[in-house]
Amino acid sequence: MFGRMGTMVYIDLTERRVKKEPLPNYLYEDYLGGAGVNARLLYENIPPEMDSLDPSAVVILGVGPLVGTIVPSSGRIEITAKSPVTGIFGDSNAGGDFGPELKFAGYDHLVIRGKAKEPVYLWIDNDQIEIRDARPLWGKSTWEADELLKKIHGDRELKTALIGPAAENGILYGTVIINRYRACGKTGMGTVFASKNLKGIAVTGSKDVKINDPEASEEIVEKMMKAIKSHPGFERFAAYGTMLIQHSYQAHGKLPVKNRQEIGLPEDLFARLSTQAFDKVKVRDLACFNCPVHCSSWHEVTEGRYQGQKGEKPEFVAVAAFGTNLGNYDMNSVCFFQNLSNQYGIDMMEFGNTLGLAMEAYQRGLLKKEETDGIALEWGDQDAIETMFFKTVRSEGSGKVLGEGVHRLTKRLGKEAEGFTTDVKGYGHSWGDCRSSLLWGLAYGTASRGGDHLKSFPAIDESGRKDLALQLFGTELAANPQSEEAKGKANAWFENYSAVLDSLGLCKFAFTWIGLMAADSKFPDLIAEALTAATGTPYDGKRLLQCGERIYNVEKAFNVRCGLKRKDDYLPLRMLDTPAPAGPRKGEILRPIYEKMLNEYYEARGWDQETSIPTSQKLKELGLEDVDQDLAPLRKPGKA
Amino acid sequence: MGACYLVIPEMTSVNIKFYMGIESITGSGHETFSFQGNTLGELVSQLIGRYPSLKTCFEERDGLEPAPGISILVNSREIMWLEKMATRLSGGDEIVFLRFVSGG
Ligand code: SF4
């Protein structure tokens, strides 16, 4: 088999059984690999009523057909399960080099179910797969466990995917940390591992990924590299990665401050979280597997309260989660909290959103000191943030409540909190203020895994690419962040495109943020050519995007079976009904525009306007007759 | 012979920010800048007078325009959706010079 390794592994931790099976044709032809195959397997293996932490529930790891090849930025791994935070579709994706290593060991997907009696880890050394005792690793941070596994196996090059103490202690949004610094952060995949007594996976492999047409592959990769490097901002991306976003947000009036009560910062405060502030601790550049962008870097804090902190560069997510959203304007502390998050295995965004909500509740008098173990939850108080972080990862006192996430805290706080929560489908939404940037706002609302920017990643907004907007969506206005024109169509397109990237194993920063936005990039087609060269199966951009659409519809169908409807695709009240306090649409209300965009989105998707359920016609067009039958009883009488 | 009047354009004072490496060209991250006139084009030509290297962020097409990848925001709106270099400015406006980066 070309491109893929051709093997899936079913692991039952209750029975301690490992079974290898060939990857079925229909899965890789229609769902590509990685996220797509994972989504389909989840749909087939989890009935809607099953709890995400039920021992019979599956958690699936997948790598795509371009992972581990010479295609640039092809090191992604996808983990998929029903989310313990939201109770709906959950998945999470990370870079690094665990994904390629899993492939070099010979596998495309691991489907894990059951619950081990004692903590275990999976040891994968090429053809050999063992369920091993993880008792010595349990309770250890991901960094300590990674180190211990390298010692046990005498291999410094071992690649690991591990959970930390946060998930073990029952926090709902525990992460799976890839090689210490990369996180499958969203939707609590680490908590699902913990529910199975699975500390993680260590893998080493030495097989080759066979390529159908290596010569063509090389030519295409050259074109891809040229396109990626032709982006006028390439050097800046390479130097700072997502840290450029805080500058863009500050300029565009999107930077979330104090749980989104405010937008943007005075320049003297902003400077403390800028790339210049990071320059003081930056040591050298780093990259994921085979990535020319190398958007990461190594930091070392050499002075002050956080002296001695070392690790990979904080992403913008961390700058907002521990910085602006909590009123804390100190880059060194952001480095510290990001390192802690990786060590303890906690989703920074959900923690930052939950603590931000708690701080605003405290400010409003809805939360009292008696309910916070005596801690005054004052904005920017680093001691308070640190104390609450440790209480959360240890599930102690009020930290237990924070460990349940935004949605459950909102419910506990009552009606008033609905006016300032960030809850979308049970998860706190991503950082941009949606009132200033309509397309990203719609993307947060419709994301299948709740409140998220990466399921769509519609980077046309604010890219300046009027020409691309015209080409893809028939109007230049699709690239105007303040126009509602064509936003539904654009969001659907980007969701499909992102599903393709996550399924092939390609990084969105390289292939959307930079690659697609570089002039003349021709990306969907170029990716299709790379897939054709790798696998020998002919693809073009159109077919690829149809696979993306199929994948997104399966994720949607999973959620429809869990009971989700149109009302679940809305942003929270602060974003919809409170006038923007600053930014380009200062004083305006988003709701009427959002309704229009959502209608256009459902139309572009072929989903019912009233219920949001995919129509029978759309599902049949995508070859999803079985899904159509499943959804038929959930449709309103007379609706197809 | 009648009297000869010299019309001196009004001064406008705006808040300027330079981000994403442009501050290393100007040596300044943000400042209040007063210029003669009331359009972005007038502001930019006077800024270039003060910071000659800022010219690298522009190119001549139909007059001076931002170079590829350079974005200019007036009160958080990109000038490509306003009147480009003819965008009118008022006292107290915020003008940010940065690079195109879109992010979630
Ligand atoms: S662009 Fe950054 S995150 Fe993406 S693969 Fe490259 S180094 Fe990793």
JSON list of C-alpha atoms in Angstrom, two decimals, chain A residues 329-396:
[
{"chain": "A", "resi": 329, "resn": "TYR", "atom": "CA", "xyz": [0.50, 41.29, 31.54]},
{"chain": "A", "resi": 330, "resn": "ASP", "atom": "CA", "xyz": [3.78, 39.44, 31.95]},
{"chain": "A", "resi": 331, "resn": "MET", "atom": "CA", "xyz": [5.39, 37.25, 29.28]},
{"chain": "A", "resi": 332, "resn": "ASN", "atom": "CA", "xyz": [7.59, 35.36, 31.75]},
{"chain": "A", "resi": 333, "resn": "SER", "atom": "CA", "xyz": [4.57, 34.22, 33.72]},
{"chain": "A", "resi": 334, "resn": "VAL", "atom": "CA", "xyz": [2.93, 33.06, 30.48]},
{"chain": "A", "resi": 335, "resn": "CYS", "atom": "CA", "xyz": [6.02, 30.90, 29.82]},
{"chain": "A", "resi": 336, "resn": "PHE", "atom": "CA", "xyz": [5.71, 29.49, 33.33]},
{"chain": "A", "resi": 337, "resn": "PHE", "atom": "CA", "xyz": [2.00, 28.65, 33.06]},
{"chain": "A", "resi": 338, "resn": "GLN", "atom": "CA", "xyz": [2.39, 27.13, 29.60]},
{"chain": "A", "resi": 339, "resn": "ASN", "atom": "CA", "xyz": [5.12, 24.84, 30.93]},
{"chain": "A", "resi": 340, "resn": "LEU", "atom": "CA", "xyz": [2.92, 23.87, 33.87]},
{"chain": "A", "resi": 341, "resn": "SER", "atom": "CA", "xyz": [0.02, 23.16, 31.50]},
{"chain": "A", "resi": 342, "resn": "ASN", "atom": "CA", "xyz": [2.18, 20.82, 29.44]},
{"chain": "A", "resi": 343, "resn": "GLN", "atom": "CA", "xyz": [3.56, 19.09, 32.53]},
{"chain": "A", "resi": 344, "resn": "TYR", "atom": "CA", "xyz": [0.18, 18.58, 34.22]},
{"chain": "A", "resi": 345, "resn": "GLY", "atom": "CA", "xyz": [-1.70, 18.02, 30.96]},
{"chain": "A", "resi": 346, "resn": "ILE", "atom": "CA", "xyz": [-4.45, 20.64, 30.93]},
{"chain": "A", "resi": 347, "resn": "ASP", "atom": "CA", "xyz": [-6.08, 22.53, 28.07]},
{"chain": "A", "resi": 348, "resn": "MET", "atom": "CA", "xyz": [-4.88, 26.10, 28.54]},
{"chain": "A", "resi": 349, "resn": "MET", "atom": "CA", "xyz": [-7.76, 27.60, 26.63]},
{"chain": "A", "resi": 350, "resn": "GLU", "atom": "CA", "xyz": [-10.47, 25.91, 28.67]},
{"chain": "A", "resi": 351, "resn": "PHE", "atom": "CA", "xyz": [-8.64, 26.69, 31.91]},
{"chain": "A", "resi": 352, "resn": "GLY", "atom": "CA", "xyz": [-8.15, 30.35, 30.91]},
{"chain": "A", "resi": 353, "resn": "ASN", "atom": "CA", "xyz": [-11.80, 30.64, 29.92]},
{"chain": "A", "resi": 354, "resn": "THR", "atom": "CA", "xyz": [-13.01, 28.95, 33.12]},
{"chain": "A", "resi": 355, "resn": "LEU", "atom": "CA", "xyz": [-10.82, 30.98, 35.45]},
{"chain": "A", "resi": 356, "resn": "GLY", "atom": "CA", "xyz": [-11.72, 34.16, 33.50]},
{"chain": "A", "resi": 357, "resn": "LEU", "atom": "CA", "xyz": [-15.39, 33.38, 34.06]},
{"chain": "A", "resi": 358, "resn": "ALA", "atom": "CA", "xyz": [-14.75, 32.74, 37.77]},
{"chain": "A", "resi": 359, "resn": "MET", "atom": "CA", "xyz": [-12.81, 36.01, 38.09]},
{"chain": "A", "resi": 360, "resn": "GLU", "atom": "CA", "xyz": [-15.61, 38.00, 36.50]},
{"chain": "A", "resi": 361, "resn": "ALA", "atom": "CA", "xyz": [-18.14, 36.24, 38.75]},
{"chain": "A", "resi": 362, "resn": "TYR", "atom": "CA", "xyz": [-15.96, 37.23, 41.72]},
{"chain": "A", "resi": 363, "resn": "GLN", "atom": "CA", "xyz": [-15.76, 40.81, 40.47]},
{"chain": "A", "resi": 364, "resn": "ARG", "atom": "CA", "xyz": [-19.58, 40.89, 40.23]},
{"chain": "A", "resi": 365, "resn": "GLY", "atom": "CA", "xyz": [-20.03, 39.38, 43.69]},
{"chain": "A", "resi": 366, "resn": "LEU", "atom": "CA", "xyz": [-21.53, 36.16, 42.32]},
{"chain": "A", "resi": 367, "resn": "LEU", "atom": "CA", "xyz": [-18.63, 34.18, 43.75]},
{"chain": "A", "resi": 368, "resn": "LYS", "atom": "CA", "xyz": [-17.51, 34.83, 47.31]},
{"chain": "A", "resi": 369, "resn": "LYS", "atom": "CA", "xyz": [-14.24, 34.05, 49.03]},
{"chain": "A", "resi": 370, "resn": "GLU", "atom": "CA", "xyz": [-15.97, 31.24, 50.94]},
{"chain": "A", "resi": 371, "resn": "GLU", "atom": "CA", "xyz": [-16.52, 29.51, 47.60]},
{"chain": "A", "resi": 372, "resn": "THR", "atom": "CA", "xyz": [-12.96, 29.96, 46.39]},
{"chain": "A", "resi": 373, "resn": "ASP", "atom": "CA", "xyz": [-11.15, 28.48, 49.40]},
{"chain": "A", "resi": 374, "resn": "GLY", "atom": "CA", "xyz": [-10.42, 32.00, 50.62]},
{"chain": "A", "resi": 375, "resn": "ILE", "atom": "CA", "xyz": [-8.65, 33.09, 47.45]},
{"chain": "A", "resi": 376, "resn": "ALA", "atom": "CA", "xyz": [-9.42, 36.59, 46.18]},
{"chain": "A", "resi": 377, "resn": "LEU", "atom": "CA", "xyz": [-9.82, 36.09, 42.44]},
{"chain": "A", "resi": 378, "resn": "GLU", "atom": "CA", "xyz": [-8.46, 39.48, 41.44]},
{"chain": "A", "resi": 379, "resn": "TRP", "atom": "CA", "xyz": [-7.50, 40.19, 37.84]},
{"chain": "A", "resi": 380, "resn": "GLY", "atom": "CA", "xyz": [-3.80, 39.80, 37.19]},
{"chain": "A", "resi": 381, "resn": "ASP", "atom": "CA", "xyz": [-2.95, 38.36, 40.61]},
{"chain": "A", "resi": 382, "resn": "GLN", "atom": "CA", "xyz": [-0.26, 35.83, 39.70]},
{"chain": "A", "resi": 383, "resn": "ASP", "atom": "CA", "xyz": [-0.41, 34.18, 43.12]},
{"chain": "A", "resi": 384, "resn": "ALA", "atom": "CA", "xyz": [-4.15, 33.64, 42.77]},
{"chain": "A", "resi": 385, "resn": "ILE", "atom": "CA", "xyz": [-3.75, 32.26, 39.23]},
{"chain": "A", "resi": 386, "resn": "GLU", "atom": "CA", "xyz": [-1.02, 29.88, 40.37]},
{"chain": "A", "resi": 387, "resn": "THR", "atom": "CA", "xyz": [-2.99, 28.72, 43.40]},
{"chain": "A", "resi": 388, "resn": "MET", "atom": "CA", "xyz": [-6.11, 28.08, 41.34]},
{"chain": "A", "resi": 389, "resn": "PHE", "atom": "CA", "xyz": [-4.05, 26.29, 38.69]},
{"chain": "A", "resi": 390, "resn": "PHE", "atom": "CA", "xyz": [-2.69, 23.83, 41.26]},
{"chain": "A", "resi": 391, "resn": "LYS", "atom": "CA", "xyz": [-6.08, 23.40, 42.92]},
{"chain": "A", "resi": 392, "resn": "THR", "atom": "CA", "xyz": [-7.52, 22.59, 39.49]},
{"chain": "A", "resi": 393, "resn": "VAL", "atom": "CA", "xyz": [-4.92, 20.07, 38.36]},
{"chain": "A", "resi": 394, "resn": "ARG", "atom": "CA", "xyz": [-5.14, 18.38, 41.77]},
{"chain": "A", "resi": 395, "resn": "SER", "atom": "CA", "xyz": [-8.96, 18.54, 41.85]},
{"chain": "A", "resi": 396, "resn": "GLU", "atom": "CA", "xyz": [-8.84, 20.15, 45.26]}
]
